[in-house]
Coordinates of C-alpha atoms and ligand atoms in Angstrom, one line a residue:
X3 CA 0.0 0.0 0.0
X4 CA 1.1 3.3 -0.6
X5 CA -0.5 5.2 2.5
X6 CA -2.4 7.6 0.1
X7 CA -5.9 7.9 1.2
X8 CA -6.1 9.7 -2.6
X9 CA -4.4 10.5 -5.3
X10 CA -5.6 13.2 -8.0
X11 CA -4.3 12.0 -11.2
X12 CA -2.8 14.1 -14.2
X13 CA -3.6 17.4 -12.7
X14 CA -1.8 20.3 -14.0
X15 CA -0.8 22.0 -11.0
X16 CA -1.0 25.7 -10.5
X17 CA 0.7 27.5 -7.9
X18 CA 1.3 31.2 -7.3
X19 CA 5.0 30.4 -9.0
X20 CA 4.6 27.5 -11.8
X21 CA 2.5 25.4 -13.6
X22 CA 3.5 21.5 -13.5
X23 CA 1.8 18.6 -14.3
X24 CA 2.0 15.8 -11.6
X25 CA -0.1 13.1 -9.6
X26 CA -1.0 14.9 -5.8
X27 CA -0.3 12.5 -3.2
X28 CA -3.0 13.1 -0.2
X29 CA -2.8 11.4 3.6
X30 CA -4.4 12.8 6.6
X31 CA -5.8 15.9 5.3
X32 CA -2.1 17.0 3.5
X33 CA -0.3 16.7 0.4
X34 CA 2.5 14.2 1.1
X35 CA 3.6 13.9 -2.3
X36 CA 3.8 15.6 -5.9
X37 CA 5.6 13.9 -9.0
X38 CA 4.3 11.6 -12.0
X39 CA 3.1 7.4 -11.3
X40 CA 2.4 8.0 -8.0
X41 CA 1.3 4.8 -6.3
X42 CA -2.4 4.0 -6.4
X43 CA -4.3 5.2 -3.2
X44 CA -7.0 3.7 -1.7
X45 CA -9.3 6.7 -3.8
X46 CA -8.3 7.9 -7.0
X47 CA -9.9 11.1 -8.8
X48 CA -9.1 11.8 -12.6
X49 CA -8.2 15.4 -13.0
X50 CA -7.3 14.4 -17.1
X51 CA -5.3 17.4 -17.4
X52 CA -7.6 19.8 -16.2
X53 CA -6.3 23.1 -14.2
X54 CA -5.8 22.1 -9.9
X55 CA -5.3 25.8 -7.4
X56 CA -4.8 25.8 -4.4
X57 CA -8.0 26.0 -2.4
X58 CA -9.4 30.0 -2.4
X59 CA -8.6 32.0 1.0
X60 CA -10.9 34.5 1.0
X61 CA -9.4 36.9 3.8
X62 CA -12.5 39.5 4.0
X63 CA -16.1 38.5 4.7
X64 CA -18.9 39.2 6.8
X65 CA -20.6 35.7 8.7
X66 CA -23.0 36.5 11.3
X67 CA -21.5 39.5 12.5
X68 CA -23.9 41.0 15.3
X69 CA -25.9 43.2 13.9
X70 CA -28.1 46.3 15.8
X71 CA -31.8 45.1 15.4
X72 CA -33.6 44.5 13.0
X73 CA -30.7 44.0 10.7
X74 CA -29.2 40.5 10.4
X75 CA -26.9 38.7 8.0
X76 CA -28.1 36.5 5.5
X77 CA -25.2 34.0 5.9
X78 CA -23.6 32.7 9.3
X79 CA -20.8 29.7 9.5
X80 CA -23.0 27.3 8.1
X81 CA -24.5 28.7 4.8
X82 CA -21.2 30.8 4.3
X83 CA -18.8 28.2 4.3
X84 CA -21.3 26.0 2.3
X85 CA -21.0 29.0 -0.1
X86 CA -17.8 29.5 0.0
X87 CA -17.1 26.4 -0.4
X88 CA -19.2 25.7 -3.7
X89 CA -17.2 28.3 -5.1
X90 CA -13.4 26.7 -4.3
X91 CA -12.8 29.0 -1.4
X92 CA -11.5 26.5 1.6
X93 CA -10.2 29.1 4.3
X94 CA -12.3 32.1 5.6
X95 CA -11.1 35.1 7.3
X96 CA -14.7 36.5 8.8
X97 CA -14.2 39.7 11.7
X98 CA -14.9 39.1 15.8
X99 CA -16.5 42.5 15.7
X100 CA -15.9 44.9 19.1
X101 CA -18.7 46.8 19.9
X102 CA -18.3 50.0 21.7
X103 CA -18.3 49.5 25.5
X104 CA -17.8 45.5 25.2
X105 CA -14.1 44.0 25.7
X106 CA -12.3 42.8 22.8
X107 CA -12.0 39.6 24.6
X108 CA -16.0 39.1 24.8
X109 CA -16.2 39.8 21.2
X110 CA -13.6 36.9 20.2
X111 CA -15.5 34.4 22.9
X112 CA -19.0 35.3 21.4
X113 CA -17.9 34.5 17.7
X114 CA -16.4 31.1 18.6
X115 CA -19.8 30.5 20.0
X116 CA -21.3 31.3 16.6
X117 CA -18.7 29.5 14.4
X118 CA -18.1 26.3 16.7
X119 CA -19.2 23.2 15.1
X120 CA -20.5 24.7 11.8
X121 CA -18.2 25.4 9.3
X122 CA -17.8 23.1 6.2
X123 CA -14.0 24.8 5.7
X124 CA -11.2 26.3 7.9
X125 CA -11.9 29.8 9.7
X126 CA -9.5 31.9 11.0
X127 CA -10.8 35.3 12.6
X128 CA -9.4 39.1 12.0
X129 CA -10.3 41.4 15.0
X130 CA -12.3 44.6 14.6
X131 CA -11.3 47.2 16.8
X132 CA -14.1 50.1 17.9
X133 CA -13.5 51.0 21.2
X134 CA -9.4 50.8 21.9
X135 CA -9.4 51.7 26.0
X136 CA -6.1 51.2 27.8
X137 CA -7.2 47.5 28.8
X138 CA -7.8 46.7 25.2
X139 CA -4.4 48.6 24.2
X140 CA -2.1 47.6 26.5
X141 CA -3.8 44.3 27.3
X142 CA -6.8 42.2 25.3
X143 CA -5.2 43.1 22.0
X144 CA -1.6 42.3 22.6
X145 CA -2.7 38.7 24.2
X146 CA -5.2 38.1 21.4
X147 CA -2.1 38.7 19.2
X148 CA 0.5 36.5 20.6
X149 CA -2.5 33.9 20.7
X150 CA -3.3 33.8 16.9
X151 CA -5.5 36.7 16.3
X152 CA -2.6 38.5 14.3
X153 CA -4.7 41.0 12.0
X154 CA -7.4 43.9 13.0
X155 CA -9.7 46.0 11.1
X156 CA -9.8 49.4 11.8
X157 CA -12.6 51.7 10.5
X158 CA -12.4 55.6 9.7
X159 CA -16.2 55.8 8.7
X160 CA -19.9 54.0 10.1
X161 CA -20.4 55.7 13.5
X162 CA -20.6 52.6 15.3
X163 CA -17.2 51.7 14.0
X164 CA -15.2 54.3 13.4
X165 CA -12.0 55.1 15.2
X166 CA -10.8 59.3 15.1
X167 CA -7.0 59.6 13.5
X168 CA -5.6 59.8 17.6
X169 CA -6.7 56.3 18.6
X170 CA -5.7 54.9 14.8
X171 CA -2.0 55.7 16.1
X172 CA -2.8 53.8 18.9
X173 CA -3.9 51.1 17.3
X174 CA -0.9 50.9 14.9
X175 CA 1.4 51.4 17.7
X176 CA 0.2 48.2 19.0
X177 CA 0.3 46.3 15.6
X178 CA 3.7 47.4 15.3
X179 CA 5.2 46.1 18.7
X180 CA 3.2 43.0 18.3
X181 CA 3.6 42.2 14.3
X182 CA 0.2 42.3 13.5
X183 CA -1.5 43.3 10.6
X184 CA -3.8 46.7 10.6
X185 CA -6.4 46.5 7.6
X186 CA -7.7 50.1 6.9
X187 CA -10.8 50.7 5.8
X188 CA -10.5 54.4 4.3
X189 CA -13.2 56.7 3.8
X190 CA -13.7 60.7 5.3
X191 CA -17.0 59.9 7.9
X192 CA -17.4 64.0 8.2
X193 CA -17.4 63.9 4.4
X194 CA -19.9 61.1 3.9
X195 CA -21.8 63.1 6.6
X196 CA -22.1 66.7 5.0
X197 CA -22.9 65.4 1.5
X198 CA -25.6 62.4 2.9
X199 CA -27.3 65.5 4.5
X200 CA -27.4 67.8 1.6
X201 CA -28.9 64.8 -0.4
X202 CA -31.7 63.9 1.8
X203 CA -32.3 67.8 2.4
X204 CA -32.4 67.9 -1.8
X205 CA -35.0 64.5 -1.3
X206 CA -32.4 63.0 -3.1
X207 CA -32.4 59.4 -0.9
X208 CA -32.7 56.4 -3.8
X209 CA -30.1 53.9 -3.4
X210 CA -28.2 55.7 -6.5
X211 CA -27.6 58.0 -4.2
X212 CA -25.3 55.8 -1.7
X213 CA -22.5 56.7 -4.4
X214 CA -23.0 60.3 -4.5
X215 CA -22.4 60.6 -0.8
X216 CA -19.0 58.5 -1.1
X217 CA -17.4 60.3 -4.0
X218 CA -13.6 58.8 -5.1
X219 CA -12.1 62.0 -3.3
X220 CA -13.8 60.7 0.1
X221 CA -11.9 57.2 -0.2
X222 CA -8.6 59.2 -1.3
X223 CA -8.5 61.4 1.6
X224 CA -9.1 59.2 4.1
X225 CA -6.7 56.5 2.4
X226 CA -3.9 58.9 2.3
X227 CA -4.5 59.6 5.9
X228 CA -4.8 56.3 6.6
X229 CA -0.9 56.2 4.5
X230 CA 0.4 58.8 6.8
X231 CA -0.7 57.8 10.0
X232 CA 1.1 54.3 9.4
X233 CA 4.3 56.3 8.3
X234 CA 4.3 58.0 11.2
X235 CA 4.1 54.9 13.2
X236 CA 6.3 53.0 10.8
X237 CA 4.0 50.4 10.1
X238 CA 3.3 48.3 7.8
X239 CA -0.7 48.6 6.8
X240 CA -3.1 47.1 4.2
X241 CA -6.1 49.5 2.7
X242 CA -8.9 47.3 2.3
X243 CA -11.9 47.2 -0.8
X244 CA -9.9 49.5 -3.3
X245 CA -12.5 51.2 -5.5
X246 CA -10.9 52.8 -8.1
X247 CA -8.5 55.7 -9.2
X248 CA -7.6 58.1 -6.4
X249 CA -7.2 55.6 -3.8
X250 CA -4.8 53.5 -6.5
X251 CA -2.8 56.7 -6.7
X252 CA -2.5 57.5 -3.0
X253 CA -1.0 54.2 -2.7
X254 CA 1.4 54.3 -5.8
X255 CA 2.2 57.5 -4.4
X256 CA 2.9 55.6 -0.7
X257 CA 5.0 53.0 -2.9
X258 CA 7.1 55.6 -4.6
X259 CA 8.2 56.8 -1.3
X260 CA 9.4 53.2 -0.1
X261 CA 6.8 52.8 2.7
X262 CA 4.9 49.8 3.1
X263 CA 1.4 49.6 2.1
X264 CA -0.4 46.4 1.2
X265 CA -3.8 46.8 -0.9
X266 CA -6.6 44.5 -1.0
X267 CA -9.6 45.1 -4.0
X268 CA -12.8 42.7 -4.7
X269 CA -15.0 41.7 -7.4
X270 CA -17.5 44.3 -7.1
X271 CA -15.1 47.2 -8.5
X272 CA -14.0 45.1 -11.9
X273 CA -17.8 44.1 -12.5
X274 CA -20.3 46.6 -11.0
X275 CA -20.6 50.2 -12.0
X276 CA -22.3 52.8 -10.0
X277 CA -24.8 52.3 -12.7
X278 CA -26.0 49.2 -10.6
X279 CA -27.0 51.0 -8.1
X280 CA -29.7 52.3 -10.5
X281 CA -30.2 54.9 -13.3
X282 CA -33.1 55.5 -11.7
X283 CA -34.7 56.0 -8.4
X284 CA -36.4 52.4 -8.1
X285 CA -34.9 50.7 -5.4
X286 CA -33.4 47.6 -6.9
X287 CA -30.5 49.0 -6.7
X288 CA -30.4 48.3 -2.9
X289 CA -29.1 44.8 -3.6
X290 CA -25.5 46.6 -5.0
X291 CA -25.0 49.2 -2.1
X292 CA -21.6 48.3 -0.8
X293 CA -18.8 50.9 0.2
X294 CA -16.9 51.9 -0.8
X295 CA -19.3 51.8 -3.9
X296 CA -19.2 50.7 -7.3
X297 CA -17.2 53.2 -9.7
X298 CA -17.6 52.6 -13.6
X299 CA -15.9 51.3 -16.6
X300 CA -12.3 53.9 -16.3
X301 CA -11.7 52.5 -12.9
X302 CA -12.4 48.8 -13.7
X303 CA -9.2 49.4 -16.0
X304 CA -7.4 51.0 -13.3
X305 CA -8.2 48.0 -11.0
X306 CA -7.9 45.4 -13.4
X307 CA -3.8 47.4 -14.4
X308 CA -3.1 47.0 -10.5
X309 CA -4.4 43.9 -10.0
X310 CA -1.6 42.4 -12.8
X311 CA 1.2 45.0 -11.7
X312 CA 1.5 44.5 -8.4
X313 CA -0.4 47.1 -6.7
X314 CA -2.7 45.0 -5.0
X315 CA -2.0 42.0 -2.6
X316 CA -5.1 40.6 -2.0
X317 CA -8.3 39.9 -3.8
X318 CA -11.1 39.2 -1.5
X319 CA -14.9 39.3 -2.0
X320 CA -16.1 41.6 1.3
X321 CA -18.7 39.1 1.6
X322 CA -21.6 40.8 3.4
X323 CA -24.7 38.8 3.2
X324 CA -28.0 40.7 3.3
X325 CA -31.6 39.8 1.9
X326 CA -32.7 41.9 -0.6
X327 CA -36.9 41.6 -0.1
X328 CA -36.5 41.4 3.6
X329 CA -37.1 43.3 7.2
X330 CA -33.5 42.2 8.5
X331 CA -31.8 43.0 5.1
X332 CA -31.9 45.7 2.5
X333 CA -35.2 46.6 3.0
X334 CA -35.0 47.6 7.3
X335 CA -38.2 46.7 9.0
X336 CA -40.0 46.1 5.6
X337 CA -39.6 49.4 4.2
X338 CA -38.0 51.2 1.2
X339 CA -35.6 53.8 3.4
X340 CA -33.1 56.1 2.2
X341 CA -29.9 54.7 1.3
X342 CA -28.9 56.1 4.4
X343 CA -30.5 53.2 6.2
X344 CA -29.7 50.4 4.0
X345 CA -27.2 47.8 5.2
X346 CA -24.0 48.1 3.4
X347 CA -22.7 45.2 1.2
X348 CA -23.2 42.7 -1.1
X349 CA -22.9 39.1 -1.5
X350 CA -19.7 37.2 -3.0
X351 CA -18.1 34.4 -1.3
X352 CA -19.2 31.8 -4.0
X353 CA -18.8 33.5 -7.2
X354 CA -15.1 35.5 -6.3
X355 CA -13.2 32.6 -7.6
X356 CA -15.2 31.8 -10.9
X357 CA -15.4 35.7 -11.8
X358 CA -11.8 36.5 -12.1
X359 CA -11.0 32.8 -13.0
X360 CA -13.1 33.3 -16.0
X361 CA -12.8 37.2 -16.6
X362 CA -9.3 37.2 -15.5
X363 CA -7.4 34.0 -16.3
X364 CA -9.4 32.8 -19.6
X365 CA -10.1 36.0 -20.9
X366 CA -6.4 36.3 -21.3
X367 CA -6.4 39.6 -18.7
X368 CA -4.4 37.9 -16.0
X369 CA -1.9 35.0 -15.7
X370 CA -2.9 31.7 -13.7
X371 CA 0.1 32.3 -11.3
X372 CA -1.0 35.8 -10.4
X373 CA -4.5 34.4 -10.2
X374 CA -3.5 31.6 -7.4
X375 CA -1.4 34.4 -6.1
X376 CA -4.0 37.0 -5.5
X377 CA -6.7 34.5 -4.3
X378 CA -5.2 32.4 -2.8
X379 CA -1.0 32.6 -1.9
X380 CA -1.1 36.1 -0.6
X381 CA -3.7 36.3 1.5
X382 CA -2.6 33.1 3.2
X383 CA 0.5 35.4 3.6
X384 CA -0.5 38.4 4.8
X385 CA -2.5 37.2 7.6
X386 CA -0.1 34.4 8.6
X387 CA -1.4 31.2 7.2
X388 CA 1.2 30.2 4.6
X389 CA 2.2 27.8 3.8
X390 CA -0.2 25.7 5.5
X391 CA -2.7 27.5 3.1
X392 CA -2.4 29.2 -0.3
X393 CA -0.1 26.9 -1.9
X394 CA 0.4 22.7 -3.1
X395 CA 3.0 22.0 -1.6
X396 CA 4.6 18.8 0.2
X397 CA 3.0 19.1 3.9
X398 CA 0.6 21.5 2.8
X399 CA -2.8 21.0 3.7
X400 CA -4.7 19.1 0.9
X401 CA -7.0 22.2 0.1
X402 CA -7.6 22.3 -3.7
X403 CA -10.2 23.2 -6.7
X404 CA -10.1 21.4 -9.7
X405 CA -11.3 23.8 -12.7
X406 CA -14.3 22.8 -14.7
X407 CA -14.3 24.8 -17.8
X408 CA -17.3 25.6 -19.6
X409 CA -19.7 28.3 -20.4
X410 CA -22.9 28.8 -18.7
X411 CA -25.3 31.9 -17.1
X412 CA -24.7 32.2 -13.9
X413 CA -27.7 32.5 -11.5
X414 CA -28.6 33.0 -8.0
X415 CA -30.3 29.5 -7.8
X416 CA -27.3 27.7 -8.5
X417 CA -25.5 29.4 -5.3
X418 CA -25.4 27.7 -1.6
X419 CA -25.2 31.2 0.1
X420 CA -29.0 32.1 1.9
X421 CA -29.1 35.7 0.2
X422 CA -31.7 36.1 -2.3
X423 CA -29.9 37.7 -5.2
X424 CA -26.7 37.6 -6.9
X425 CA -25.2 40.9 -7.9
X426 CA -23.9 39.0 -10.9
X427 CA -27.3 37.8 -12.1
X428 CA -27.2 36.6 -15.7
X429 CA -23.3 37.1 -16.2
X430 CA -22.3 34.9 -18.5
X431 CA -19.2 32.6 -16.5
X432 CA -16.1 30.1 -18.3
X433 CA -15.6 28.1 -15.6
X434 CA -16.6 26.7 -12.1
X435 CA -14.7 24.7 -9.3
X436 CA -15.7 20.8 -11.0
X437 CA -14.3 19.6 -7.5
X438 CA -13.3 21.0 -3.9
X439 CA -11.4 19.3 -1.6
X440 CA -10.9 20.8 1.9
X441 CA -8.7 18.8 4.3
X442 CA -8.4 15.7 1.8
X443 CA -11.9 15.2 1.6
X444 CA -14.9 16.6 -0.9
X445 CA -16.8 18.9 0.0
X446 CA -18.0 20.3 -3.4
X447 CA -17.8 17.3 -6.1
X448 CA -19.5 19.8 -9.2
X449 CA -23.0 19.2 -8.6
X450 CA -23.5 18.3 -5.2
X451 CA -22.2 19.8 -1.8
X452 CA -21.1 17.4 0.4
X453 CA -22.0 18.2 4.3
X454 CA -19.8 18.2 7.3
X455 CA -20.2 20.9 9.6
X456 CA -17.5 20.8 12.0
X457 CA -15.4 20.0 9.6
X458 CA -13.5 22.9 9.6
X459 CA -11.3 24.4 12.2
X460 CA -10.3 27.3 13.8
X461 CA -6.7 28.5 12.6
X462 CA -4.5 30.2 15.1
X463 CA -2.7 32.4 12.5
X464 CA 0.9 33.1 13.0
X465 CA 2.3 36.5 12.4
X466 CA 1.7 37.8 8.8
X467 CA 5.3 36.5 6.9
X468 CA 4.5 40.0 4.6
X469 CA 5.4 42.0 7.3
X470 CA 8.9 43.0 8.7
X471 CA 11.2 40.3 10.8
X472 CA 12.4 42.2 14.0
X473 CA 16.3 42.0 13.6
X474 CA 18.1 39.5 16.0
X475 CA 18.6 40.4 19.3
X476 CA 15.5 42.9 19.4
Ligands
DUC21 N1 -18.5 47.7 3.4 C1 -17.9 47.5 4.5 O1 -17.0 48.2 4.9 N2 -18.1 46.3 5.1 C2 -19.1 45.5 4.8 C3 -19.7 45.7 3.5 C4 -19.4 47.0 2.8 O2 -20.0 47.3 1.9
ZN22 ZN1 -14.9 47.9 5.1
ZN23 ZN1 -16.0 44.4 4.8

């Protein structure tokens, strides 16, 4: 016997750095071995030359996050990682969320309560940090560091969330002593305040509207104050959901000038326009408010040139599961408010992968190694996973997607997630995950999910290899 408990035949491999072709050697949930007549194992899956990635790592979603009543997330561990799963994505990164006035450490304890014993895939959980007293600074978020919690979001907008620029340095401060990574998200509140006001004053409150209160310049200010409050620190940060332009060029700018400053962007800003949000004032266009919003077809370009140059890091769906016709989702206690009041975000766990793997990779726009990079190798890096995750590898885990490629129309009743839309209604897709394998085993065989909550564990994550070793000695 060879020990395999399965080998994937004639796959060609695709990792961030080559393309091979090889038998995948699999025992106890980890490759064991790549190369060509492997041994037969006690199961044996065909891949007959079609395309194997590493399993997705989708580092930014929303899963039955708390929510102030009566709004509630479509999606918690269970659907999510069902969804996610469907799609090729076998690693979640979802946020323990602080509320103001509750302990950092409550937050973390209350969102293993919700993900214990229901996710289909692995889960690892970034912090978010809203109310950073001296316990939570010089205590809860130091410990909850050094035990595997090694990446916080920090907010500059939603009034619930949003830290002021003197308690962002204290926050950095501590993700610099500690080697965590701060995620950013970057838009001017005040800003989004003043022009939300003058449009409801104007009876101007359709969903369209949403993207006329966050222009471009509001996510450029705030992202290069985001850029200069890490400088000043000397930390390392990453700005999260990248819309377009002026936030692109803050951050080239930031490059230019050697610091370091990571950028994630997600689907919604290479195939959504602010058109989506309605050329009207119907409210449809509730299902595509997200911030920072939708731009149109210039920035697509703009984020499409970064994704392939280098620019950005990550590639993430930002996941936030809400109903469209419902009292919990966009529609708030049953009724059609201003965009002021509808829940921000849009569903993408499940269809991330197959958009850019079709859009990107066979529409000839992006390579397959940059592909596995963006989806998969770097965000297992930047928030300490790698190389357990994001790579096939010997002693990696045995997290893969085997590539089924074909043309089809995508629609929301093919999707496992519980939201009732897809933004990406009636987009014509190339390809879908034929076969996901999460810890050795299926979970997603093409056609049928395969059930196991539980199966997937809780990561620990180590600190994020993208960020600075301290010299030795320090
Ligand atoms: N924006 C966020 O910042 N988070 C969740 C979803 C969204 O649209
Ligand atoms: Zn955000
Ligand atoms: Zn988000």
């Amino acid at each position: 016997m060879s020990g395999f408990d399965l080998v994937i035949r004639r796959a060609r491999v695709a990792t961030a750095a080559d393309v091979f072709d090889a038998d995948i050697g699999i025992a106890g949930g980890r490759i064991v071995q790549l190369g060509q007549g492997l041994p037969a194992g006690a199961r044996e899956i065909d891949a007959a030359g079609r395309t194997v990635t590493p399993g997705g790592v989708d580092a930014h979603c929303h899963l039955d996050q708390p929510m102030a009543p009566p709004l509630r997330m479509a999606d918690d561990f269970e659907s999510g990682t069902r969804s996610a799963a469907c799609g090729g994505t076998t690693t979640v990164i979802p946020f323990a969320a602080q509320e103001k006035g509750q302990s950092l450490l409550a937050a973390v304890a209350d969102y293993h309560h919700r993900a214990e014993g229901r996710a289909h895939v692995d889960y690892a959980f970034h912090l978010i940090v809203s109310d950073p007293t001296p316990q939570v600074l010089q205590h809860e978020l130091p410990d909850l560091i050094n035990r595997g919690y090694t990446s916080f979001k920090i907010y500059m907008t939603y009034d619930d969330l949003k830290l002021d620029d003197g308690q962002i340095l204290d926050v950095l401060a501590v993700a610099r002593e500690h080697r965590a990574m701060a995620m950013i998200h970057a838009e001017n509140a005040d800003c989004i305040e003043w022009l939300t006001k003058r449009l409801e004053a104007a009876g101007r409150t359709a969903p369209r509207f949403h993207a006329h209160a966050r222009p471009m310049l509001v996510e450029r200010e705030a992202t290069h104050r985001a850029i200069a409050l890490g400088e000043l620190v000397d930390v390392p940060i990453l700005i999260v959901h990248v819309s377009g332009r002026e936030a692109v060029e803050q951050i080239r700018w930031a490059r230019a000038q050697g610091l370091k400053v990571f950028a994630e962007t997600c689907p919604q800003y290479l195939f959504l326009t602010a058109a989506d949000l309605g050329l009207d004032d119907s409210y449809h266009g509730a299902r595509c408010v997200c911030s920072p919003p939708p731009r149109d077809r210039a920035n697509q370009d703009v984020i499409w040139a970064g994704l392939n140059d280098g620019l950005f890091t990550v590639f993430s769906s930002d996941h936030a599961p809400f109903r469209y016709d419902a009292p919990e989702g966009k529609k708030p206690g049953g009724e059609e408010v201003s965009f002021r009041h509808i829940p921000n975000g849009i569903p993408g766990i499940e269809t991330r992968l197959p958009l850019l793997y079709s859009e990107g990779v066979l529409a000839g726009r992006m390579t397959l190694n940059r592909f596995v990079e963006l989806t998969s190798t770097n965000p297992a890096k930047a928030y300490g996973l790698h190389p357990r995750k994001g790579t096939i590898a010997i002693g990696a885990d045995a997290d893969l997607v085997v590539w089924d490629e074909r043309e089809f129309v995508l629609t929301n009743a093919m999707l496992h997630h519980a939201v009732d839309y897809t933004p990406y209604e009636g987009q014509t897709l190339r390809a879908w995950p034929g076969l996901t394998l999460a810890g050795g085993e299926v979970v997603w065989d093409g056609r049928h999910f395969h059930p196991r909550a539980g199966r997937g564990r809780f990561l620990r994550c180590d600190p994020p290899s993208l960020l600075p070793v301290p010299p030795k000695g320090v």
